[in-house]
Coordinates of C-alpha atoms in Angstrom, one line a residue:
M1 CA 0.6 26.4 13.7
D2 CA -2.1 28.6 11.3
K3 CA -3.5 30.3 14.6
Q4 CA -0.2 30.8 16.0
Q5 CA 1.4 32.7 12.8
H6 CA -2.0 34.2 12.3
H7 CA -1.7 35.8 16.0
Q8 CA 2.0 37.0 15.5
L9 CA 1.2 38.6 12.4
S10 CA -1.9 40.3 14.2
L11 CA 0.7 41.3 17.1
A12 CA 3.6 42.3 14.2
K13 CA 0.4 45.2 12.6
S14 CA -0.7 46.3 15.6
S15 CA 2.8 47.4 16.8
R16 CA 3.3 48.7 13.2
Q17 CA 0.4 50.4 13.6
R18 CA 1.2 51.9 17.2
C19 CA 4.7 52.6 15.6
N20 CA 3.7 55.2 13.3
E21 CA 2.0 56.8 16.3
W22 CA 5.2 57.8 17.7
I23 CA 8.2 57.6 15.6
F24 CA 9.1 60.9 14.4
R25 CA 7.1 61.7 11.3
D26 CA 9.2 64.4 9.6
V27 CA 12.3 63.0 9.7
K28 CA 12.1 60.1 6.8
S29 CA 13.5 56.6 8.4
D30 CA 16.3 55.2 7.1
I31 CA 16.3 51.2 8.6
T32 CA 13.8 48.8 9.1
I33 CA 13.7 46.1 11.1
E34 CA 12.1 42.8 11.0
V35 CA 11.2 41.0 13.8
N36 CA 8.9 37.7 13.9
G37 CA 7.3 38.9 10.5
G38 CA 6.5 42.1 11.9
T39 CA 8.4 45.6 10.6
F40 CA 9.4 48.8 11.8
A41 CA 10.5 51.5 10.0
L42 CA 12.9 53.7 12.4
H43 CA 16.0 55.8 12.2
K44 CA 20.1 54.8 12.4
F45 CA 20.9 57.1 15.4
P46 CA 18.5 56.8 18.0
L47 CA 18.9 52.9 17.8
V48 CA 22.6 52.6 17.7
S49 CA 23.6 55.2 20.4
R50 CA 21.7 52.7 22.4
S51 CA 22.2 49.3 21.2
G52 CA 25.5 47.1 20.6
R53 CA 24.2 45.0 18.5
I54 CA 22.1 47.3 16.2
R55 CA 25.5 49.3 15.5
K56 CA 27.8 46.7 14.9
L57 CA 25.4 45.6 12.5
V58 CA 25.1 49.1 10.4
A59 CA 29.1 48.7 11.2
E60 CA 29.7 46.2 9.6
H61 CA 27.6 47.4 6.3
R62 CA 28.9 51.2 6.2
D63 CA 30.3 50.5 2.5
S64 CA 27.0 49.3 1.5
D65 CA 24.4 51.7 3.7
I66 CA 22.2 49.2 5.1
S67 CA 18.6 49.8 5.5
R68 CA 17.5 46.8 6.0
V69 CA 18.0 44.5 9.9
E70 CA 16.0 41.2 10.1
L71 CA 16.7 40.3 14.2
L72 CA 16.0 36.6 14.4
N73 CA 14.9 34.9 17.9
L74 CA 14.3 37.8 19.4
P75 CA 12.7 37.4 22.8
G76 CA 9.2 38.8 23.5
G77 CA 9.0 39.3 20.1
A78 CA 7.7 42.4 18.2
E79 CA 6.0 43.8 21.2
T80 CA 9.2 43.9 23.5
F81 CA 11.4 44.9 20.9
E82 CA 8.9 48.2 20.8
L83 CA 9.2 49.0 23.9
A84 CA 13.3 48.8 23.5
A85 CA 13.1 50.9 20.4
K86 CA 10.6 53.6 22.6
F87 CA 13.5 53.7 25.0
C88 CA 16.3 54.3 22.3
Y89 CA 13.5 57.5 21.4
G90 CA 13.5 58.3 24.7
I91 CA 10.1 57.6 24.7
N92 CA 8.6 56.8 28.3
F93 CA 6.7 53.8 29.6
E94 CA 6.0 51.9 32.6
I95 CA 8.0 49.0 34.1
T96 CA 6.0 46.0 35.3
S97 CA 6.5 42.7 36.4
S98 CA 4.6 41.1 33.4
N99 CA 7.1 42.9 30.8
V100 CA 10.7 43.3 33.1
A101 CA 11.8 39.6 32.4
Q102 CA 11.4 40.5 28.4
L103 CA 13.1 43.8 28.6
C104 CA 16.3 41.8 30.8
C105 CA 16.5 39.6 27.7
V106 CA 15.9 41.8 25.0
S107 CA 18.7 44.1 26.4
D108 CA 20.6 41.5 26.3
Y109 CA 20.1 40.4 23.0
L110 CA 20.4 44.0 21.7
E111 CA 23.0 44.5 23.7
M112 CA 21.4 47.9 25.7
T113 CA 24.1 48.5 28.6
E114 CA 25.6 50.7 30.2
E115 CA 29.0 50.4 28.0
F116 CA 27.0 52.1 25.4
S117 CA 24.7 54.2 26.9
K118 CA 24.9 55.4 30.9
Y119 CA 21.1 54.0 32.3
N120 CA 19.9 52.2 29.5
L121 CA 17.6 49.6 29.6
G122 CA 19.3 46.4 30.9
S123 CA 20.3 48.4 34.1
R124 CA 16.6 50.0 34.3
A125 CA 15.6 46.5 34.3
E126 CA 18.0 44.7 36.7
E127 CA 17.2 47.9 39.1
Y128 CA 13.4 47.1 39.0
L129 CA 14.2 43.3 39.5
E130 CA 15.9 43.6 42.4
S131 CA 14.6 46.1 44.2
I132 CA 10.5 45.9 43.3
V133 CA 10.2 42.3 42.4
C134 CA 12.1 40.2 44.3
K135 CA 11.0 41.4 47.6
N136 CA 6.9 40.8 46.7
L137 CA 6.5 37.0 46.0
E138 CA 3.2 37.2 43.8
M139 CA 5.3 39.5 41.3
C140 CA 8.4 36.7 41.6
V141 CA 5.4 34.3 40.4
E142 CA 4.6 36.2 38.0
V143 CA 8.1 36.9 36.3
L144 CA 8.4 33.1 36.4
Q145 CA 5.4 33.1 34.5
Q146 CA 7.2 35.6 31.8
C147 CA 10.3 33.3 32.0
E148 CA 8.5 30.5 30.5
N149 CA 8.7 31.6 27.1
L150 CA 12.1 33.1 27.5
L151 CA 14.2 29.9 28.5
P152 CA 17.4 29.0 28.4
L153 CA 18.1 33.0 28.2
A154 CA 16.3 33.9 31.2
D155 CA 17.8 31.4 33.3
E156 CA 21.2 32.3 31.8
L157 CA 20.8 35.8 32.8
K158 CA 19.7 34.3 36.8
I159 CA 16.4 35.7 36.5
V160 CA 14.7 32.6 37.1
S161 CA 17.0 31.6 40.1
R162 CA 17.0 35.3 41.4
C163 CA 12.9 34.6 41.6
I164 CA 13.1 31.5 42.9
D165 CA 15.2 32.2 45.7
A166 CA 13.0 35.2 47.1
I167 CA 10.3 32.9 47.1
A168 CA 11.6 30.3 49.0
S169 CA 12.9 33.0 51.2
K170 CA 9.8 34.8 51.7
A171 CA 7.3 31.7 52.2
C172 CA 9.9 30.7 55.0
A173 CA 9.9 34.4 56.6
E174 CA 6.4 34.5 56.5
Q175 CA 6.2 31.0 58.2
I176 CA 8.2 32.2 60.9
A177 CA 6.2 35.1 61.5
S178 CA 2.9 33.1 61.5
S179 CA 4.1 30.4 64.2
F180 CA 5.5 33.5 66.0
S181 CA 2.0 35.3 66.2
R182 CA 0.8 31.8 67.6
L183 CA 3.1 31.7 70.8
E184 CA 1.3 32.2 73.5
Y185 CA 1.5 32.4 77.4
S186 CA -0.7 29.2 79.2
S187 CA -2.0 29.4 82.9
S188 CA 1.3 28.5 84.7
G189 CA 3.2 31.0 82.6
R190 CA 4.9 28.6 80.5
L191 CA 5.4 29.8 76.5
H192 CA 3.7 27.4 74.2
M193 CA 2.3 26.9 70.4
N194 CA -1.2 27.1 69.8
R195 CA -1.8 24.3 67.7
Q196 CA -6.0 25.4 67.1
A197 CA -5.0 29.0 66.1
K198 CA -5.4 29.3 62.0
C199 CA -1.8 29.4 60.1
D200 CA -1.6 32.1 57.8
G201 CA 1.4 31.2 56.9
D202 CA 0.7 29.0 53.7
W203 CA -1.2 31.9 51.6
W204 CA 1.5 31.5 48.7
I205 CA 0.3 27.8 48.2
E206 CA -2.9 29.2 45.6
D207 CA 0.1 31.8 43.7
L208 CA 2.4 29.0 42.8
S209 CA -0.3 26.9 41.6
V210 CA -0.1 28.6 38.3
I211 CA 3.7 28.0 37.6
R212 CA 4.8 25.8 35.1
I213 CA 6.0 22.1 36.2
D214 CA 9.5 22.2 36.0
L215 CA 10.2 26.2 37.5
Y216 CA 7.6 24.8 40.1
Q217 CA 9.7 21.8 40.9
R218 CA 12.7 24.4 41.6
V219 CA 11.0 26.2 43.5
M220 CA 9.8 23.5 45.5
T221 CA 13.4 22.1 46.1
A222 CA 14.0 25.7 47.4
M223 CA 12.1 25.9 49.3
K224 CA 13.1 22.1 51.1
C225 CA 16.6 23.5 51.0
R226 CA 14.9 26.6 53.1
G227 CA 13.4 24.6 55.4
V228 CA 9.8 24.8 54.9
R229 CA 7.4 22.9 57.1
P230 CA 6.8 19.2 55.4
E231 CA 3.2 19.9 55.8
S232 CA 2.9 23.0 53.5
I233 CA 5.3 21.0 51.2
G234 CA 2.7 18.5 51.0
A235 CA -0.6 21.2 51.0
S236 CA 1.4 23.1 47.5
L237 CA 1.6 19.4 46.2
V238 CA -1.5 18.6 46.5
N239 CA -3.1 21.6 45.2
Y240 CA -0.6 21.8 41.8
A241 CA -2.0 18.1 41.7
Q242 CA -5.5 18.7 42.2
K243 CA -5.4 21.8 39.1
E244 CA -2.7 20.1 36.9
L245 CA -4.9 16.3 36.8
T246 CA -7.9 17.6 35.4
K247 CA -8.1 15.6 32.8
K248 CA -7.1 12.7 34.1
S249 CA -10.7 11.1 34.0
S250 CA -10.2 11.1 30.2
L251 CA -7.3 9.2 29.9
W252 CA -8.7 5.6 30.3
N253 CA -11.1 5.2 27.9
P254 CA -11.8 1.4 27.0
S255 CA -14.7 2.1 24.9
G256 CA -12.4 3.5 22.2
H257 CA -15.1 6.1 21.1
T258 CA -13.3 9.3 21.9
K259 CA -9.5 10.3 21.1
I260 CA -7.4 10.2 24.2
D261 CA -5.0 13.4 23.5
L262 CA -1.7 12.3 23.8
L263 CA -0.1 15.3 24.6
S264 CA -2.1 15.8 27.3
T265 CA -1.1 12.2 28.6
D266 CA 2.8 13.2 28.1
H267 CA 2.1 16.0 30.6
E268 CA 0.1 14.7 33.0
R269 CA 3.0 11.6 33.1
L270 CA 5.4 14.4 34.1
V271 CA 3.2 16.1 36.6
V272 CA 2.6 13.4 38.6
E273 CA 6.5 11.9 38.3
T274 CA 7.7 15.3 39.4
I275 CA 4.6 15.4 42.5
V276 CA 6.1 12.1 43.9
S277 CA 10.0 13.1 43.0
L278 CA 9.1 16.0 45.8
L279 CA 7.1 13.9 48.4
P280 CA 8.4 15.2 51.7
V281 CA 10.1 12.2 53.5
E282 CA 8.0 12.8 56.6
K283 CA 5.3 10.7 56.8
L284 CA 1.7 12.3 57.0
A285 CA 3.2 15.0 55.2
V286 CA 0.2 14.4 53.0
P287 CA -3.0 12.5 53.1
I288 CA -3.0 8.7 52.2
T289 CA -5.9 9.5 49.8
F290 CA -4.0 11.2 47.6
L291 CA -1.1 9.3 47.7
F292 CA -3.6 6.5 46.2
G293 CA -4.5 9.0 44.1
L294 CA -1.5 9.5 42.9
L295 CA -1.2 5.2 42.3
R296 CA -3.8 5.0 40.3
S297 CA -2.6 8.3 38.2
A298 CA 0.5 6.8 38.0
V299 CA -0.9 3.2 36.6
M300 CA -3.2 5.0 34.5
L301 CA -0.7 7.0 33.2
D302 CA 1.8 4.1 32.4
C303 CA 4.5 6.3 34.6
S304 CA 8.3 5.3 35.4
I305 CA 8.4 2.0 37.7
A306 CA 10.6 3.8 40.2
C307 CA 7.6 6.7 40.6
R308 CA 5.1 3.5 41.3
L309 CA 7.7 1.6 43.6
D310 CA 7.8 5.1 45.5
L311 CA 4.3 5.4 45.8
E312 CA 4.2 1.7 46.8
R313 CA 6.5 2.0 49.5
R314 CA 5.3 5.3 51.3
I315 CA 1.9 4.1 51.0
G316 CA 2.9 1.0 52.7
S317 CA 4.7 2.9 55.9
Q318 CA 1.2 4.1 56.9
L319 CA -1.0 1.3 55.7
D320 CA -2.8 1.3 58.7
I321 CA -4.2 4.2 58.0
A322 CA -6.0 3.6 55.0
T323 CA -9.5 2.4 54.1
L324 CA -11.7 -0.4 51.6
D325 CA -12.1 2.3 49.1
D326 CA -7.9 3.1 48.7
L327 CA -7.0 -0.2 48.1
L328 CA -9.6 -0.8 45.6
I329 CA -7.1 0.2 42.6
P330 CA -8.8 -0.5 39.2
S331 CA -6.9 -3.0 36.6
F332 CA -6.5 -0.6 33.7
R333 CA -5.7 -3.6 31.4
H334 CA -6.7 -6.1 29.5
A335 CA -10.2 -7.2 29.5
G336 CA -9.4 -10.8 30.6
D337 CA -7.9 -9.6 33.4
T338 CA -8.9 -8.9 37.1
L339 CA -11.1 -5.9 37.8
F340 CA -8.8 -4.7 40.7
D341 CA -5.2 -4.4 40.6
V342 CA -4.1 -7.0 43.3
D343 CA -0.5 -7.4 42.1
T344 CA -0.1 -3.4 43.4
V345 CA -1.5 -4.0 46.4
Q346 CA 0.3 -7.2 46.8
R347 CA 3.4 -4.8 46.7
I348 CA 1.7 -2.6 49.2
L349 CA 1.6 -5.1 51.2
V350 CA 4.7 -6.9 51.0
N351 CA 6.5 -3.3 51.8
F352 CA 3.9 -3.4 54.9
S353 CA 5.5 -6.4 56.2
Q354 CA 9.0 -5.3 55.8
Q355 CA 8.7 -2.5 57.1
D356 CA 7.4 -4.2 60.4
D357 CA 10.2 -6.8 60.2
S358 CA 12.4 -4.1 60.3
E359 CA 11.4 -1.9 63.5
D360 CA 10.9 -5.8 65.3
D361 CA 14.7 -6.6 64.6
M362 CA 16.1 -4.1 67.3
D363 CA 19.7 -5.1 69.1
D364 CA 18.5 -3.1 72.8
A365 CA 16.9 -5.7 74.6
S366 CA 15.4 -3.2 76.8
V367 CA 12.8 -2.7 74.5
F368 CA 11.7 -6.1 74.9
E369 CA 11.3 -5.5 78.6
S370 CA 8.5 -2.7 78.4
D371 CA 5.7 -3.5 80.2
S372 CA 3.2 -2.6 77.7
P373 CA 0.7 -5.3 76.3
H374 CA 1.6 -4.8 72.9
S375 CA 4.3 -3.9 70.9
P376 CA 4.3 -0.5 68.7
S377 CA 3.7 -2.3 65.9
Q378 CA 0.8 -4.2 66.9
G379 CA -2.2 -2.4 66.8
A380 CA -1.1 -1.2 63.0
L381 CA -1.1 -5.0 62.2
F382 CA -4.6 -5.5 63.5
K383 CA -5.9 -2.6 61.3
V384 CA -4.4 -4.1 58.4
S385 CA -5.5 -7.6 58.7
K386 CA -8.5 -6.1 59.0
L387 CA -8.5 -4.6 56.1
V388 CA -6.8 -6.8 54.0
D389 CA -9.4 -9.2 54.9
N390 CA -12.4 -6.9 53.9
Y391 CA -10.2 -6.3 50.7
L392 CA -10.0 -10.1 50.0
A393 CA -13.8 -10.2 50.6
E394 CA -13.9 -7.4 48.1
I395 CA -12.0 -9.1 45.5
A396 CA -13.6 -12.7 46.0
P397 CA -16.0 -12.6 44.0
D398 CA -13.7 -11.6 40.6
A399 CA -14.2 -15.2 38.1
N400 CA -11.2 -14.1 36.6
L401 CA -9.1 -13.8 40.0
K402 CA -6.4 -16.9 40.4
L403 CA -6.3 -18.5 43.7
A404 CA -2.6 -17.9 43.5
K405 CA -2.9 -14.4 43.6
F406 CA -5.6 -14.8 46.6
M407 CA -4.0 -16.9 48.8
A408 CA -1.0 -14.4 48.1
I409 CA -2.7 -11.5 48.8
A410 CA -3.8 -13.8 52.3
E411 CA -0.3 -15.5 53.3
T412 CA 1.5 -11.7 52.8
L413 CA 1.0 -10.8 56.6
P414 CA 2.5 -12.8 59.2
T415 CA 0.8 -15.3 61.5
H416 CA 0.3 -12.9 64.6
A417 CA -1.4 -10.4 62.6
R418 CA -4.3 -12.1 62.8
T419 CA -6.0 -13.0 66.5
I420 CA -9.6 -13.6 64.7
H421 CA -10.2 -15.6 61.4
D422 CA -13.8 -14.6 61.4
G423 CA -13.0 -12.2 58.0
L424 CA -10.5 -14.4 56.3
Y425 CA -13.0 -17.1 56.8
R426 CA -15.8 -15.0 55.3
A427 CA -14.0 -14.0 52.2
I428 CA -12.5 -17.5 51.4
D429 CA -16.5 -18.6 51.7
I430 CA -16.9 -15.9 49.2
Y431 CA -14.1 -17.3 47.1
L432 CA -15.9 -21.0 47.1
K433 CA -19.2 -19.7 46.5
A434 CA -17.7 -17.7 43.2
H435 CA -15.5 -20.4 41.7
Q436 CA -17.3 -23.5 42.7
G437 CA -15.3 -25.6 40.1
L438 CA -12.3 -25.5 42.1
P439 CA -10.5 -28.8 42.7
D440 CA -11.1 -30.2 46.2
A441 CA -6.9 -30.2 46.2
D442 CA -7.3 -26.3 45.6
K443 CA -10.2 -26.1 48.4
K444 CA -8.0 -27.8 50.6
K445 CA -4.7 -25.9 50.0
L446 CA -7.3 -22.5 50.6
C447 CA -8.9 -23.7 53.8
K448 CA -5.6 -24.5 55.3
L449 CA -5.4 -20.6 55.6
I450 CA -8.1 -20.5 58.4
D451 CA -7.3 -21.3 61.5
F452 CA -10.7 -22.7 62.6
Q453 CA -9.5 -22.6 66.4
K454 CA -9.4 -18.9 66.0
L455 CA -12.8 -18.2 65.0
S456 CA -15.7 -17.0 66.6
Q457 CA -18.6 -18.8 68.0
E458 CA -20.8 -17.9 65.4
A459 CA -18.4 -18.0 62.6
G460 CA -17.3 -21.7 63.7
A461 CA -20.8 -22.9 63.6
H462 CA -21.7 -21.3 60.1
A463 CA -17.9 -23.2 59.0
A464 CA -19.6 -26.9 60.8
Q465 CA -22.4 -26.5 58.5
N466 CA -21.0 -24.9 55.8
E467 CA -20.9 -27.4 52.4
R468 CA -18.5 -25.4 50.5
L469 CA -15.6 -26.4 52.6
P470 CA -13.4 -29.7 52.3
L471 CA -14.7 -32.6 55.1
Q472 CA -11.1 -31.9 56.7
S473 CA -12.1 -28.4 57.7
I474 CA -15.4 -29.8 59.2
V475 CA -13.9 -32.0 60.8
Q476 CA -11.2 -29.5 62.4
V477 CA -14.2 -27.4 63.3
L478 CA -15.9 -30.0 65.3
Y479 CA -13.1 -31.0 67.2
F480 CA -12.4 -27.3 68.3
E481 CA -15.9 -26.4 69.1
Q482 CA -16.1 -29.7 71.3
L483 CA -12.8 -28.7 73.1
R484 CA -14.0 -25.2 73.3
L485 CA -17.3 -26.6 75.1
R486 CA -15.3 -28.9 77.1
N487 CA -13.5 -26.0 77.9
A488 CA -16.4 -23.9 79.2
L489 CA -17.5 -26.6 81.4
C490 CA -14.6 -27.0 83.2
C491 CA -14.3 -23.2 83.6
S492 CA -17.8 -23.4 85.2
Y493 CA -17.2 -26.1 88.0
A494 CA -13.3 -25.3 88.6
D495 CA -14.2 -23.1 91.6
D496 CA -17.0 -25.4 93.1
D497 CA -15.2 -28.5 92.5
R498 CA -11.6 -27.0 92.9
K499 CA -10.0 -29.1 90.9
P500 CA -7.5 -28.5 88.5
V501 CA -8.5 -27.7 84.4
N502 CA -7.9 -30.4 82.0
H503 CA -4.5 -30.0 80.5
Q504 CA -5.4 -30.1 77.2
S505 CA -7.9 -27.6 77.1
W506 CA -5.6 -25.3 79.1
R507 CA -3.0 -25.8 76.2
I508 CA -5.4 -24.9 73.5
S509 CA -6.0 -21.2 75.6
S510 CA -3.1 -20.9 76.3
S511 CA -2.0 -21.7 72.6
A512 CA -4.4 -19.0 71.4
L513 CA -3.6 -16.7 73.8
S514 CA 0.6 -17.0 72.5
A515 CA -0.8 -16.7 68.7
A516 CA -2.2 -13.6 70.1
M517 CA 0.7 -12.3 70.6
S518 CA 3.7 -10.9 68.4
P519 CA 6.5 -13.1 68.7
K520 CA 8.4 -9.8 70.3
D521 CA 5.5 -9.4 73.0
N522 CA 5.7 -13.4 73.8
Y523 CA 9.5 -12.9 74.3
A524 CA 9.1 -9.8 76.2
S525 CA 6.2 -11.9 78.3
L526 CA 8.9 -14.7 79.0
R527 CA 11.3 -11.7 80.0
R528 CA 9.4 -10.9 82.6
E529 CA 8.5 -13.9 83.9
N530 CA 12.1 -15.0 84.2
R531 CA 13.0 -12.0 86.1
E532 CA 10.2 -12.7 88.6
L533 CA 11.7 -16.2 89.2
K534 CA 15.0 -14.9 89.3
L535 CA 13.5 -12.2 92.0
E536 CA 11.7 -15.3 94.3
L537 CA 15.0 -17.4 93.9
A538 CA 17.6 -15.0 95.5
R539 CA 14.7 -14.5 98.5
M540 CA 14.8 -18.0 99.0
R541 CA 18.7 -18.0 99.0
M542 CA 18.5 -15.1 101.0
R543 CA 16.2 -17.0 103.7
L544 CA 18.5 -20.3 104.3
N545 CA 21.3 -18.1 104.7
D546 CA 20.2 -16.5 107.8
L547 CA 18.9 -20.0 108.8
E548 CA 22.3 -21.8 108.3
K549 CA 23.6 -19.2 110.4
E550 CA 21.2 -18.9 113.2
H551 CA 22.1 -23.0 113.1
V552 CA 25.3 -22.5 114.0
C553 CA 24.8 -19.9 116.3
M554 CA 22.7 -22.2 118.5
K555 CA 25.2 -25.2 118.0
R556 CA 27.1 -23.1 119.6
D557 CA 25.4 -22.4 122.6
M558 CA 24.5 -25.8 123.2
A559 CA 28.4 -26.7 123.4
K560 CA 29.0 -24.1 126.0
S561 CA 25.5 -25.6 128.3
S562 CA 25.3 -29.1 129.4
S563 CA 21.4 -28.3 131.1
R564 CA 19.0 -30.6 129.8
K565 CA 16.7 -27.8 129.7
F566 CA 18.3 -26.1 127.2
M567 CA 18.6 -28.6 125.0
S568 CA 14.9 -29.3 125.0
S569 CA 14.3 -25.5 123.8
F570 CA 17.3 -25.6 121.7
T571 CA 15.4 -28.8 120.2
K572 CA 11.7 -26.6 119.9
K573 CA 13.5 -23.6 118.3
I574 CA 15.2 -25.9 115.7
G575 CA 12.2 -27.3 114.7
G576 CA 10.1 -24.1 114.8
L577 CA 12.5 -22.6 112.0
S578 CA 12.6 -25.7 110.0
L579 CA 11.9 -25.2 106.6
F580 CA 10.9 -28.1 104.8
G581 CA 9.4 -30.2 107.6
H582 CA 8.9 -30.4 111.3
S583 CA 11.8 -32.4 113.6
S584 CA 10.0 -35.0 116.4
S585 CA 14.2 -35.9 117.8
R586 CA 17.1 -34.7 118.7
G587 CA 18.5 -37.4 116.0
S588 CA 16.7 -35.9 113.0
S589 CA 19.2 -32.9 113.7
S590 CA 21.7 -34.3 111.1
P591 CA 19.6 -35.0 108.4
S592 CA 18.0 -31.4 108.3
R593 CA 21.1 -29.4 108.4
Q594 CA 22.4 -31.8 105.6
S595 CA 18.6 -31.1 103.7
Y596 CA 19.2 -27.3 104.2
R597 CA 22.8 -27.5 102.4
T598 CA 21.8 -29.8 99.4
D599 CA 18.7 -27.9 98.7
S600 CA 20.9 -24.0 99.1
K601 CA 23.5 -25.8 96.6
V602 CA 20.6 -27.4 94.2
I603 CA 19.0 -23.4 94.2
E604 CA 22.0 -21.7 93.4
R605 CA 22.8 -24.1 90.8
T606 CA 19.2 -22.9 89.1
C607 CA 19.7 -19.3 89.4
A608 CA 23.4 -19.6 88.3
S609 CA 21.8 -21.4 85.0
T610 CA 19.2 -19.2 84.4
D611 CA 21.4 -16.3 85.0

């Protein structure tokens, strides 16, 4: 506070010295103006001719002949009042982007409007703001910086809103122009966008990083409303956060040797919460690494719960592109807690799983009839399952990690997410090695997470000799290894011996294949098989109908002809057309006909039941 007062006094002293250089030296001053600790010895006539406020003050004290006036809370301080006084005296000075906001505010404060004098300071400053500043993005940014110390008056005079609208319009126009410059014709003569060309429409990102956070928030909101690309909004947020959150390394200080700056912490907390509220809704608008960085800062700064939950939801929706380093969020709590923030990671996984389930719950049955081998989310599930297994292996050696938390992370993903359980087995083995005092009941509960049937040959061989596993788990491993060996032997001799494969082995391989597919993929496969069966039954029914028609025609011909030669040829023809067997005598024609009709009805009922 002492430094600020000293700075104001030095400004007032320099202003007073400059004032003595341009006032009338041959005319004695008749009024003294006090502004923020500084005094100006001036004359009433030039001031009252331009300023309505000073005119009213002089008129109110006409009888007492006022000679001293104190102007409290004058916007811009002594330096701005000096410019206003110069204008009253008719002394020229330059209006620039660095002083136009102060001049607009001081002219409003001193009531230097057209009502009291033509071409007054207020109209001159407004004209410069509209015709010069609002047409240049850099000038608008500079004016916004000046408005930081002029609020709320600058907001009431709509200086801030006009500059913000101008910045948003200019940035949008620059993007449109840049997009048009990237249009080109292909070899076929079609117009397309060249994505490899450098986009120069986002040069304003660096300029906006100097604005205070509250004004920056309003600028970003205006840009969103104007339709600026989400990628550009995201790039600006990343750039702003990198410049503002420079002190984050000193915020968490477990040693306690250095004092934490609470004001800096409050500012950075506000920055994080504001940036999170400005994040575009579109995926991949900002890198997922940046989202994890914001989440770490939010946890470290103890930001609001809504802020952290929003980040967790955004990360969960694109967790398949995350890395192990992203998930390793340090725990900023008591020394007795885990090294990493396991609870936050669990909530992220829950968000991912719920998002996957919401995509699966679709009413359109045509989605399941796709011929693609996997659903769109299956690849993401595989990636996240590997990521989770690596994360479990990383946190498993932590002595403070409770079994319930470890199992909660492992059980978050659905059962069909893992096609192979080698990674999960490795993580559980590390946990058992680090927690050797674990009771046998807990070991059995933990090992139930592993599907030993989904272990590779190498992992199965390791598990069969792993003394850390419960005896029951080792028996399961040996059982499935034996079945795998038997299945391999049956498959190797199947072609030579022409023998069917063991039903139990077939069941194991089928169940493994089914487990490797999601419920949606499994349902789609059954739908395709059902469709093929329907088509085959329909073809069979058409063939039976044709045979019955031909049978009726031949019976009619037989009634017209009494020759034994025709009967012989008829019997041969019937024998050749028989679908289920050959007839050896005339007496067999009646049962054959009955079998046609009976089997036809059975097939028709089967088709009806499948429909």
